[in-house]
Amino acid sequence: MIDRRTARHNRLLAALPEAALADLSPHLTPVTLVQGEALFEPGDTLTHVHFPLRGLVSIVTVMADGTAVETATVGPEGAVGLVQAIGTGKVFWRAIVQLPGEALCIERTRLQAIGAVDEAVREIAHRYTEAVLMQVLQLVACNALHGVEARLARWLLTCRDCVSDDRLPLTQGFLAEMLGVSRTTVTQVARNLQRAKLIAYRHGQVRLLDHPGLERCACECHARIRHGFDVLLPLLGKDEWLNQNNP
């Protein structure tokens, strides 16, 4: 049985009433999120939903030639596969662990059965679907309108939100794929941020040095997405969740 305090490291689970979480808890299994692990691939039928407690999972759109770009991120504020779970279960994207961590996992069919009789679980799932749509549309605009440096700063702040750590194990290859640019471009932009003393980058690890500076460098999308989640996913235990995830 997963205790309430552990579950509250995930924003969706923290927002559930005690009775709804009690229904889910016996079916939640702790799992490790391993960097580089694919939780599902295009063409799969979803079997499990993951509620991250710590870490970051990227939802990636894969093109016919194998190139890919990130179209959404999931951290402790959300759930990987929840949108598909309340639908057909069909998967059209790749979900890959970008930053390692932990999650609580539940079988899709079990979650569907609980949601069919528990209004609170259905409400959270529908609100999260709205939040994901908001995030995806914001990122579409971001990728079209904002420069790579601002987008990289935004993405690094998003990673920091998900792991509550200034040290991020990120390679240039991962960064290039997530931003949809070449490694050469990532190298140049990362050097610019280093010269400004906003980050330090060495041997596949990025260290954030100046949060306010990164906020100023980032585009508006980081703040807009966070505000959207606050509006769409009000927390019953918000102060406790924030304290646990922002030590």
Coordinates of N, CA and C in Angstrom, one line a residue:
M1 N 0.9 -1.2 0.0 CA 0.0 0.0 0.0 C 0.9 1.2 0.0
I2 N 0.7 2.1 -1.0 CA 1.4 3.4 -1.1 C 0.9 4.4 -0.1
D3 N 1.7 4.9 0.7 CA 1.2 5.9 1.7 C 0.9 7.3 1.1
R4 N 0.1 8.0 1.7 CA -0.4 9.3 1.2 C 0.8 10.3 0.9
R5 N 1.7 10.3 1.8 CA 2.9 11.2 1.7 C 3.7 10.9 0.4
T6 N 3.9 9.6 0.2 CA 4.7 9.3 -1.0 C 3.9 9.7 -2.3
A7 N 2.6 9.4 -2.3 CA 1.7 9.8 -3.4 C 1.7 11.3 -3.7
R8 N 1.8 12.1 -2.7 CA 1.7 13.5 -2.8 C 2.9 14.1 -3.5
H9 N 3.9 13.3 -3.8 CA 5.0 13.8 -4.6 C 4.6 14.0 -6.1
N10 N 3.4 13.4 -6.4 CA 2.9 13.6 -7.8 C 1.7 14.6 -7.6
R11 N 1.6 15.6 -8.5 CA 0.6 16.6 -8.3 C -0.8 16.1 -8.6
L12 N -1.0 15.2 -9.5 CA -2.3 14.7 -9.8 C -2.8 13.8 -8.6
L13 N -2.0 13.0 -8.1 CA -2.4 12.2 -6.9 C -2.6 13.0 -5.7
A14 N -1.8 14.1 -5.6 CA -2.0 15.0 -4.4 C -3.3 15.8 -4.5
A15 N -3.8 15.9 -5.7 CA -5.1 16.7 -5.8 C -6.3 15.8 -5.5
L16 N -6.1 14.5 -5.4 CA -7.3 13.6 -5.2 C -7.7 13.6 -3.7
P17 N -9.0 13.5 -3.5 CA -9.5 13.4 -2.1 C -9.0 12.0 -1.6
E18 N -9.1 12.0 -0.2 CA -8.5 10.8 0.4 C -9.2 9.5 -0.1
A19 N -10.5 9.5 -0.3 CA -11.3 8.3 -0.7 C -10.8 7.8 -2.0
A20 N -10.6 8.8 -3.0 CA -10.2 8.4 -4.3 C -8.8 7.8 -4.3
L21 N -7.9 8.5 -3.5 CA -6.5 8.0 -3.5 C -6.5 6.6 -2.8
A22 N -7.4 6.4 -1.8 CA -7.4 5.1 -1.2 C -7.8 4.0 -2.1
D23 N -8.7 4.3 -3.1 CA -9.1 3.4 -4.1 C -7.9 3.0 -5.0
L24 N -7.1 4.0 -5.3 CA -5.9 3.8 -6.3 C -4.7 3.1 -5.6
S25 N -4.5 3.5 -4.3 CA -3.2 3.1 -3.7 C -2.9 1.6 -3.7
P26 N -3.8 0.7 -3.5 CA -3.4 -0.7 -3.5 C -2.9 -1.2 -4.9
H27 N -3.2 -0.4 -5.9 CA -2.8 -0.8 -7.3 C -1.6 0.0 -7.8
L28 N -1.1 0.9 -7.1 CA 0.1 1.7 -7.5 C 1.4 0.9 -7.1
T29 N 2.3 0.8 -8.0 CA 3.5 0.1 -7.8 C 4.7 1.0 -8.0
P30 N 5.6 1.1 -7.1 CA 6.8 2.0 -7.3 C 7.7 1.4 -8.4
V31 N 8.2 2.2 -9.3 CA 9.1 1.8 -10.3 C 10.2 2.9 -10.5
T32 N 11.3 2.5 -11.0 CA 12.4 3.4 -11.3 C 12.4 3.8 -12.7
L33 N 12.5 5.1 -12.9 CA 12.6 5.7 -14.3 C 14.1 5.8 -14.7
V34 N 14.5 5.0 -15.7 CA 15.9 4.9 -16.1 C 16.1 5.8 -17.3
Q35 N 17.1 6.6 -17.2 CA 17.4 7.6 -18.3 C 17.5 6.8 -19.6
G36 N 16.8 7.3 -20.7 CA 16.9 6.7 -22.0 C 15.9 5.6 -22.2
E37 N 15.2 5.2 -21.2 CA 14.2 4.1 -21.3 C 12.9 4.6 -22.0
A38 N 12.4 3.9 -23.0 CA 11.2 4.2 -23.6 C 10.0 3.5 -22.9
L39 N 9.1 4.3 -22.4 CA 7.9 3.7 -21.7 C 6.9 3.2 -22.7
F40 N 6.8 3.8 -23.9 CA 6.0 3.3 -25.0 C 6.5 3.9 -26.3
E41 N 6.1 3.2 -27.4 CA 6.5 3.6 -28.7 C 5.3 3.8 -29.6
P42 N 5.4 4.5 -30.7 CA 4.3 4.7 -31.7 C 3.8 3.3 -32.1
G43 N 2.5 3.1 -32.1 CA 2.0 1.8 -32.5 C 1.6 0.9 -31.4
D44 N 2.2 1.2 -30.2 CA 1.9 0.3 -29.0 C 0.4 0.5 -28.6
T45 N -0.1 -0.4 -27.8 CA -1.3 -0.3 -27.1 C -0.9 -0.1 -25.6
L46 N -1.3 1.0 -25.0 CA -0.9 1.4 -23.7 C -1.3 0.3 -22.7
T47 N -0.3 -0.1 -21.8 CA -0.6 -1.1 -20.8 C -0.6 -0.5 -19.4
H48 N 0.3 0.5 -19.1 CA 0.4 1.1 -17.8 C 0.4 2.6 -17.9
V49 N 0.0 3.2 -16.8 CA 0.1 4.7 -16.6 C 1.1 4.9 -15.5
H50 N 2.1 5.9 -15.8 CA 3.1 6.2 -14.8 C 2.9 7.6 -14.2
F51 N 2.8 7.7 -12.9 CA 2.8 9.0 -12.2 C 4.1 9.3 -11.7
P52 N 4.9 10.1 -12.3 CA 6.3 10.4 -11.8 C 6.3 11.1 -10.5
L53 N 7.2 10.7 -9.6 CA 7.4 11.4 -8.3 C 8.6 12.3 -8.4
R54 N 9.5 11.9 -9.3 CA 10.7 12.7 -9.6 C 11.3 12.2 -10.9
G55 N 11.8 13.2 -11.7 CA 12.3 12.8 -13.1 C 11.5 13.5 -14.1
L56 N 11.9 13.3 -15.4 CA 11.2 13.9 -16.5 C 11.1 13.0 -17.7
V57 N 9.9 12.9 -18.2 CA 9.6 12.0 -19.4 C 9.2 12.9 -20.6
S58 N 9.9 12.8 -21.7 CA 9.5 13.5 -22.9 C 8.6 12.8 -23.8
I59 N 7.6 13.4 -24.3 CA 6.7 12.9 -25.3 C 7.3 13.3 -26.6
V60 N 7.6 12.4 -27.5 CA 8.4 12.7 -28.7 C 7.6 12.3 -29.9
T61 N 7.5 13.1 -30.9 CA 6.9 12.8 -32.2 C 8.0 12.3 -33.1
V62 N 7.9 11.1 -33.7 CA 8.9 10.5 -34.5 C 8.5 10.6 -36.0
M63 N 9.3 11.1 -36.8 CA 9.0 11.2 -38.3 C 9.4 10.0 -39.0
A64 N 9.0 9.9 -40.3 CA 9.2 8.7 -41.1 C 10.7 8.4 -41.3
D65 N 11.6 9.4 -41.3 CA 13.0 9.2 -41.5 C 13.7 9.0 -40.2
G66 N 13.0 8.9 -39.1 CA 13.6 8.6 -37.8 C 13.9 9.8 -36.9
T67 N 13.9 11.0 -37.5 CA 14.1 12.2 -36.7 C 13.0 12.4 -35.8
A68 N 13.3 13.1 -34.7 CA 12.3 13.2 -33.6 C 12.4 14.6 -32.9
V69 N 11.3 15.0 -32.4 CA 11.3 16.3 -31.6 C 10.3 16.2 -30.5
E70 N 10.7 16.8 -29.3 CA 9.8 16.8 -28.2 C 8.6 17.6 -28.4
T71 N 7.4 17.1 -28.0 CA 6.2 17.9 -28.2 C 5.5 18.1 -26.8
A72 N 5.9 17.4 -25.8 CA 5.4 17.7 -24.4 C 6.3 17.1 -23.4
T73 N 6.3 17.5 -22.2 CA 7.1 17.0 -21.1 C 6.1 16.6 -20.0
V74 N 6.5 15.5 -19.3 CA 5.8 15.0 -18.1 C 6.7 14.9 -16.9
G75 N 6.4 15.5 -15.8 CA 7.2 15.4 -14.6 C 6.2 15.1 -13.5
P76 N 6.6 15.4 -12.2 CA 5.7 15.2 -11.1 C 4.4 15.9 -11.1
E77 N 4.2 16.8 -12.1 CA 2.9 17.5 -12.1 C 1.9 16.7 -13.0
G78 N 2.3 15.5 -13.6 CA 1.4 14.8 -14.5 C 1.5 13.3 -14.4
A79 N 1.1 12.7 -15.5 CA 1.1 11.2 -15.7 C 1.4 10.9 -17.1
V80 N 2.2 9.9 -17.3 CA 2.6 9.4 -18.7 C 1.5 8.4 -19.1
G81 N 0.8 8.6 -20.1 CA -0.2 7.7 -20.6 C -1.6 7.9 -20.1
L82 N -1.8 8.9 -19.2 CA -3.1 9.1 -18.7 C -4.1 9.6 -19.8
V83 N -3.7 10.4 -20.7 CA -4.5 10.9 -21.8 C -5.0 9.7 -22.6
Q84 N -4.1 8.8 -23.0 CA -4.4 7.6 -23.7 C -5.3 6.7 -22.9
A85 N -5.1 6.6 -21.6 CA -5.8 5.7 -20.8 C -7.3 6.0 -20.7
I86 N -7.7 7.3 -20.8 CA -9.1 7.6 -20.8 C -9.7 7.5 -22.1
G87 N -8.9 7.2 -23.1 CA -9.4 7.0 -24.5 C -9.3 5.6 -24.9
T88 N -8.7 5.4 -26.1 CA -8.6 4.0 -26.7 C -7.4 3.2 -26.2
G89 N -6.4 3.9 -25.7 CA -5.2 3.2 -25.3 C -4.2 3.1 -26.4
K90 N -4.6 3.6 -27.6 CA -3.6 3.6 -28.7 C -2.6 4.7 -28.6
V91 N -1.3 4.3 -29.0 CA -0.2 5.2 -28.8 C 0.3 5.7 -30.1
F92 N 0.6 7.0 -30.3 CA 1.1 7.5 -31.6 C 2.4 8.3 -31.4
W93 N 3.0 8.2 -30.2 CA 4.2 9.0 -29.9 C 5.1 8.1 -29.1
R94 N 6.3 8.5 -28.9 CA 7.3 7.8 -28.0 C 7.4 8.6 -26.7
A95 N 7.4 7.8 -25.6 CA 7.6 8.4 -24.3 C 9.0 7.9 -23.8
I96 N 9.9 8.9 -23.6 CA 11.3 8.5 -23.3 C 11.7 9.2 -22.0
V97 N 12.4 8.5 -21.1 CA 12.8 9.1 -19.9 C 14.1 10.0 -20.1
Q98 N 13.9 11.3 -19.9 CA 15.1 12.2 -20.1 C 15.9 12.3 -18.9
L99 N 15.2 12.5 -17.7 CA 15.9 12.6 -16.4 C 15.5 11.5 -15.5
P100 N 16.4 10.7 -14.9 CA 16.0 9.6 -14.1 C 15.2 10.0 -12.9
G101 N 14.5 9.0 -12.3 CA 13.7 9.3 -11.1 C 12.9 8.1 -10.7
E102 N 11.8 8.4 -10.1 CA 10.9 7.4 -9.6 C 9.5 7.7 -10.0
A103 N 8.6 6.7 -10.1 CA 7.2 6.9 -10.4 C 6.4 5.8 -9.7
L104 N 5.1 6.1 -9.7 CA 4.1 5.1 -9.3 C 3.3 4.6 -10.6
C105 N 3.2 3.3 -10.7 CA 2.7 2.7 -12.0 C 1.4 2.0 -11.7
I106 N 0.4 2.1 -12.6 CA -0.8 1.3 -12.4 C -1.2 0.8 -13.8
E107 N -1.8 -0.4 -13.8 CA -2.3 -0.9 -15.1 C -3.4 -0.1 -15.7
R108 N -3.4 0.1 -17.0 CA -4.4 1.0 -17.6 C -5.8 0.5 -17.4
T109 N -6.0 -0.8 -17.5 CA -7.4 -1.3 -17.3 C -7.9 -1.2 -15.9
R110 N -7.0 -1.3 -14.9 CA -7.4 -1.0 -13.5 C -7.7 0.4 -13.3
L111 N -6.9 1.3 -13.8 CA -7.3 2.8 -13.7 C -8.6 3.1 -14.4
Q112 N -8.8 2.5 -15.5 CA -10.1 2.7 -16.2 C -11.3 2.3 -15.4
A113 N -11.1 1.1 -14.7 CA -12.2 0.5 -13.9 C -12.5 1.4 -12.7
I114 N -11.4 2.0 -12.1 CA -11.6 2.8 -10.9 C -12.3 4.1 -11.4
G115 N -11.8 4.7 -12.5 CA -12.3 5.9 -13.0 C -13.8 5.8 -13.4
A116 N -14.2 4.6 -13.8 CA -15.6 4.4 -14.3 C -16.6 4.6 -13.1
V117 N -16.1 4.4 -11.9 CA -17.0 4.6 -10.7 C -16.6 5.7 -9.8
D118 N -15.5 6.3 -10.0 CA -15.0 7.4 -9.1 C -14.9 8.7 -9.9
E119 N -15.8 9.6 -9.5 CA -16.0 10.9 -10.2 C -14.7 11.7 -10.1
A120 N -14.1 11.7 -8.9 CA -12.9 12.5 -8.6 C -11.7 12.1 -9.5
V121 N -11.5 10.8 -9.8 CA -10.5 10.3 -10.7 C -10.8 10.8 -12.1
R122 N -12.0 10.7 -12.5 CA -12.4 11.1 -13.9 C -12.1 12.6 -14.0
E123 N -12.5 13.4 -13.0 CA -12.3 14.9 -13.1 C -10.9 15.2 -13.2
I124 N -10.0 14.6 -12.4 CA -8.5 14.9 -12.5 C -8.0 14.5 -13.9
A125 N -8.5 13.4 -14.4 CA -8.0 12.9 -15.7 C -8.4 13.9 -16.8
H126 N -9.6 14.4 -16.8 CA -10.1 15.4 -17.8 C -9.4 16.7 -17.6
R127 N -9.2 17.1 -16.4 CA -8.4 18.4 -16.2 C -7.0 18.3 -16.7
Y128 N -6.4 17.1 -16.5 CA -5.0 16.9 -17.0 C -5.0 16.9 -18.5
T129 N -6.0 16.3 -19.1 CA -6.0 16.3 -20.6 C -6.0 17.8 -21.1
E130 N -6.8 18.6 -20.5 CA -6.8 20.0 -20.8 C -5.5 20.7 -20.7
A131 N -4.8 20.3 -19.6 CA -3.5 20.9 -19.3 C -2.5 20.4 -20.3
V132 N -2.5 19.2 -20.7 CA -1.6 18.7 -21.7 C -1.8 19.4 -23.1
L133 N -3.1 19.6 -23.4 CA -3.4 20.3 -24.7 C -2.9 21.7 -24.6
M134 N -3.1 22.4 -23.5 CA -2.5 23.7 -23.3 C -1.0 23.7 -23.5
Q135 N -0.3 22.8 -22.9 CA 1.1 22.7 -23.0 C 1.6 22.5 -24.4
V136 N 1.0 21.6 -25.1 CA 1.3 21.2 -26.5 C 1.2 22.4 -27.4
L137 N 0.0 23.1 -27.2 CA -0.2 24.3 -28.1 C 0.7 25.4 -27.8
Q138 N 1.1 25.6 -26.5 CA 2.1 26.6 -26.2 C 3.4 26.3 -26.8
L139 N 3.8 25.0 -26.7 CA 5.1 24.6 -27.3 C 5.1 24.7 -28.8
V140 N 4.0 24.5 -29.5 CA 3.9 24.7 -30.9 C 4.3 26.2 -31.2
A141 N 3.7 27.1 -30.5 CA 3.9 28.5 -30.7 C 5.4 28.8 -30.3
C142 N 5.9 28.2 -29.2 CA 7.2 28.5 -28.8 C 8.3 28.1 -29.9
N143 N 8.1 26.9 -30.4 CA 9.0 26.4 -31.4 C 9.0 27.2 -32.7
A144 N 7.9 27.8 -33.0 CA 7.7 28.6 -34.2 C 8.2 30.0 -34.1
L145 N 8.1 30.6 -32.8 CA 8.3 32.0 -32.7 C 9.6 32.4 -31.9
H146 N 10.1 31.5 -31.0 CA 11.2 31.9 -30.1 C 12.5 31.3 -30.5
G147 N 13.5 32.0 -30.2 CA 14.9 31.6 -30.6 C 15.4 30.4 -29.8
V148 N 16.4 29.8 -30.2 CA 16.9 28.5 -29.6 C 17.4 28.8 -28.2
E149 N 18.1 30.0 -28.0 CA 18.6 30.3 -26.7 C 17.5 30.4 -25.6
A150 N 16.4 31.1 -26.0 CA 15.3 31.3 -25.1 C 14.6 29.9 -24.8
R151 N 14.5 29.1 -25.8 CA 13.9 27.8 -25.7 C 14.7 26.9 -24.8
L152 N 16.1 26.9 -25.0 CA 16.9 26.1 -24.2 C 16.8 26.5 -22.7
A153 N 16.8 27.8 -22.4 CA 16.7 28.3 -21.1 C 15.3 27.8 -20.5
R154 N 14.3 27.9 -21.3 CA 13.0 27.4 -20.8 C 13.0 26.0 -20.5
W155 N 13.6 25.2 -21.4 CA 13.7 23.7 -21.2 C 14.5 23.3 -19.9
L156 N 15.6 24.0 -19.7 CA 16.4 23.7 -18.5 C 15.6 24.1 -17.2
L157 N 14.8 25.1 -17.2 CA 14.0 25.5 -16.1 C 12.9 24.4 -15.9
T158 N 12.4 23.9 -16.9 CA 11.4 22.8 -16.8 C 12.0 21.6 -16.2
C159 N 13.2 21.2 -16.6 CA 13.9 20.1 -16.1 C 14.2 20.3 -14.6
R160 N 14.6 21.5 -14.2 CA 14.8 21.8 -12.8 C 13.5 21.7 -12.0
D161 N 12.4 22.0 -12.5 CA 11.1 21.9 -11.8 C 10.8 20.4 -11.6
C162 N 11.2 19.5 -12.5 CA 10.9 18.1 -12.4 C 11.8 17.3 -11.4
V163 N 13.0 17.7 -11.2 CA 13.9 17.0 -10.4 C 14.4 17.7 -9.1
S164 N 14.0 19.0 -9.0 CA 14.5 19.8 -7.9 C 16.0 19.7 -7.6
D165 N 16.7 19.8 -8.7 CA 18.2 19.6 -8.6 C 18.8 20.5 -9.7
D166 N 19.9 21.2 -9.3 CA 20.5 22.1 -10.3 C 21.5 21.4 -11.2
R167 N 21.7 20.1 -10.9 CA 22.6 19.3 -11.8 C 21.8 18.3 -12.6
L168 N 21.9 18.5 -13.9 CA 21.0 17.8 -14.9 C 21.9 17.0 -15.8
P169 N 21.7 15.6 -15.8 CA 22.5 14.8 -16.7 C 21.9 14.8 -18.1
L170 N 22.4 15.8 -18.9 CA 21.9 16.0 -20.3 C 23.0 16.0 -21.3
T171 N 22.9 15.2 -22.3 CA 23.9 15.3 -23.3 C 23.5 16.3 -24.4
Q172 N 24.5 16.7 -25.2 CA 24.1 17.6 -26.4 C 23.2 16.9 -27.3
G173 N 23.3 15.6 -27.5 CA 22.4 14.8 -28.4 C 21.0 14.9 -27.9
F174 N 20.8 14.7 -26.6 CA 19.4 14.8 -26.1 C 18.9 16.2 -26.3
L175 N 19.7 17.2 -25.9 CA 19.2 18.6 -26.0 C 18.9 18.9 -27.5
A176 N 19.7 18.5 -28.4 CA 19.4 18.8 -29.8 C 18.1 18.1 -30.3
E177 N 17.8 16.9 -29.9 CA 16.6 16.2 -30.3 C 15.4 16.9 -29.6
M178 N 15.5 17.2 -28.4 CA 14.4 17.9 -27.7 C 14.0 19.2 -28.3
L179 N 15.0 20.0 -28.8 CA 14.8 21.3 -29.3 C 14.6 21.3 -30.8
G180 N 14.8 20.1 -31.4 CA 14.7 20.0 -32.9 C 15.7 20.8 -33.7
V181 N 17.0 20.9 -33.1 CA 18.0 21.6 -33.8 C 19.3 20.7 -33.9
S182 N 20.3 21.2 -34.5 CA 21.5 20.4 -34.7 C 22.4 20.5 -33.4
R183 N 23.3 19.5 -33.2 CA 24.2 19.5 -32.1 C 25.1 20.8 -32.1
T184 N 25.5 21.2 -33.3 CA 26.3 22.4 -33.5 C 25.6 23.6 -32.9
T185 N 24.3 23.7 -33.2 CA 23.5 24.8 -32.7 C 23.4 24.7 -31.1
V186 N 23.2 23.6 -30.6 CA 23.1 23.4 -29.1 C 24.5 23.8 -28.5
T187 N 25.6 23.4 -29.1 CA 26.9 23.7 -28.6 C 27.1 25.2 -28.5
Q188 N 26.7 25.9 -29.6 CA 26.9 27.4 -29.6 C 26.0 28.1 -28.6
V189 N 24.8 27.6 -28.5 CA 23.8 28.3 -27.5 C 24.3 28.0 -26.1
A190 N 24.7 26.8 -25.8 CA 25.1 26.4 -24.5 C 26.4 27.3 -24.1
R191 N 27.2 27.5 -25.0 CA 28.4 28.4 -24.8 C 28.0 29.8 -24.4
N192 N 27.0 30.3 -25.1 CA 26.5 31.6 -24.8 C 25.9 31.7 -23.4
L193 N 25.2 30.7 -23.0 CA 24.7 30.6 -21.6 C 25.8 30.5 -20.6
Q194 N 26.9 29.8 -20.9 CA 28.0 29.6 -20.0 C 28.7 31.0 -19.9
R195 N 28.9 31.7 -21.0 CA 29.6 33.0 -21.0 C 28.8 33.9 -20.1
A196 N 27.5 33.8 -20.1 CA 26.7 34.7 -19.3 C 26.6 34.2 -17.8
K197 N 27.3 33.1 -17.5 CA 27.4 32.5 -16.2 C 26.0 32.1 -15.7
L198 N 25.2 31.7 -16.6 CA 23.9 31.1 -16.3 C 23.9 29.6 -16.0
I199 N 24.8 28.9 -16.8 CA 25.0 27.5 -16.6 C 26.4 27.1 -16.7
A200 N 26.7 25.9 -16.3 CA 28.0 25.3 -16.5 C 27.8 24.0 -17.2
Y201 N 28.5 23.6 -18.2 CA 28.3 22.4 -19.0 C 29.6 21.7 -19.1
R202 N 29.6 20.4 -18.7 CA 30.8 19.6 -18.8 C 30.4 18.1 -18.7
H203 N 31.0 17.3 -19.7 CA 30.9 15.9 -19.7 C 29.4 15.4 -19.5
G204 N 28.5 15.9 -20.3 CA 27.1 15.4 -20.3 C 26.3 15.8 -19.1
Q205 N 26.8 16.9 -18.3 CA 26.0 17.4 -17.2 C 25.9 18.9 -17.3
V206 N 24.7 19.4 -17.2 CA 24.4 20.8 -17.1 C 24.2 21.2 -15.7
R207 N 24.8 22.2 -15.2 CA 24.6 22.7 -13.9 C 24.0 24.2 -14.0
L208 N 22.9 24.4 -13.3 CA 22.2 25.7 -13.4 C 22.9 26.6 -12.3
L209 N 23.3 27.7 -12.7 CA 24.0 28.6 -11.8 C 23.2 29.8 -11.3
D210 N 22.3 30.3 -12.2 CA 21.6 31.5 -11.9 C 20.1 31.4 -12.4
H211 N 19.3 31.0 -11.4 CA 17.9 30.8 -11.8 C 17.2 32.1 -12.3
P212 N 17.3 33.2 -11.6 CA 16.7 34.5 -12.1 C 17.2 34.9 -13.4
G213 N 18.5 34.6 -13.7 CA 19.1 35.0 -15.0 C 18.5 34.1 -16.1
L214 N 18.3 32.8 -15.8 CA 17.7 31.9 -16.8 C 16.3 32.3 -17.0
E215 N 15.5 32.7 -16.0 CA 14.2 33.1 -16.1 C 14.1 34.3 -17.1
R216 N 15.0 35.3 -16.9 CA 15.1 36.4 -17.8 C 15.4 36.1 -19.2
C217 N 16.3 35.1 -19.4 CA 16.7 34.6 -20.7 C 15.6 33.8 -21.4
A218 N 14.9 33.0 -20.6 CA 13.9 32.1 -21.2 C 12.7 32.9 -21.8
C219 N 12.0 32.3 -22.7 CA 10.8 32.9 -23.3 C 9.7 32.8 -22.3
E220 N 8.6 33.4 -22.6 CA 7.4 33.5 -21.7 C 6.8 32.2 -21.5
C221 N 7.1 31.1 -22.3 CA 6.3 29.9 -22.3 C 6.5 29.1 -21.0
H222 N 7.6 29.2 -20.3 CA 7.8 28.5 -19.1 C 6.8 28.9 -18.0
A223 N 6.7 30.3 -17.9 CA 5.7 30.8 -16.9 C 4.3 30.6 -17.3
R224 N 4.0 30.7 -18.6 CA 2.6 30.5 -19.1 C 2.2 29.0 -18.8
I225 N 3.0 28.1 -19.1 CA 2.7 26.7 -18.9 C 2.5 26.4 -17.4
R226 N 3.3 26.9 -16.6 CA 3.2 26.7 -15.1 C 1.9 27.4 -14.6
H227 N 1.5 28.5 -15.1 CA 0.3 29.2 -14.8 C -0.9 28.4 -15.2
G228 N -0.8 27.8 -16.4 CA -1.9 27.0 -16.9 C -2.2 25.8 -16.1
F229 N -1.1 25.1 -15.6 CA -1.3 24.0 -14.7 C -1.9 24.4 -13.4
D230 N -1.5 25.6 -12.9 CA -2.1 26.0 -11.6 C -3.6 26.3 -11.8
V231 N -4.0 26.8 -12.9 CA -5.4 27.1 -13.2 C -6.2 25.8 -13.4
L232 N -5.7 24.9 -14.1 CA -6.4 23.7 -14.5 C -6.3 22.6 -13.4
L233 N -5.3 22.6 -12.6 CA -5.1 21.5 -11.7 C -4.9 22.1 -10.3
P234 N -5.9 22.8 -9.7 CA -5.8 23.3 -8.3 C -5.6 22.1 -7.4
L235 N -4.7 22.3 -6.4 CA -4.3 21.3 -5.5 C -5.1 21.4 -4.2
L236 N -5.6 20.2 -3.7 CA -6.2 20.1 -2.4 C -5.1 20.3 -1.3
G237 N -3.9 19.8 -1.6 CA -2.8 19.9 -0.7 C -1.6 20.6 -1.3
K238 N -1.9 21.8 -1.9 CA -0.9 22.5 -2.7 C 0.4 22.8 -1.9
D239 N 0.2 23.3 -0.7 CA 1.4 23.8 0.0 C 2.3 22.6 0.3
E240 N 1.7 21.4 0.7 CA 2.5 20.3 1.0 C 3.2 19.8 -0.2
W241 N 2.5 19.7 -1.4 CA 3.1 19.3 -2.6 C 4.3 20.2 -3.0
L242 N 4.1 21.5 -2.9 CA 5.1 22.4 -3.2 C 6.3 22.3 -2.3
N243 N 6.1 22.1 -1.0 CA 7.2 21.9 -0.1 C 8.0 20.7 -0.4
Q244 N 7.3 19.6 -0.7 CA 8.0 18.3 -1.0 C 8.8 18.3 -2.3
N245 N 8.3 19.1 -3.3 CA 8.9 19.1 -4.6 C 9.8 20.3 -4.9
N246 N 9.9 21.2 -3.9 CA 10.8 22.3 -4.0 C 11.6 22.5 -2.7
P247 N 12.4 21.5 -2.3 CA 13.1 21.6 -1.0 C 14.1 22.8 -1.0

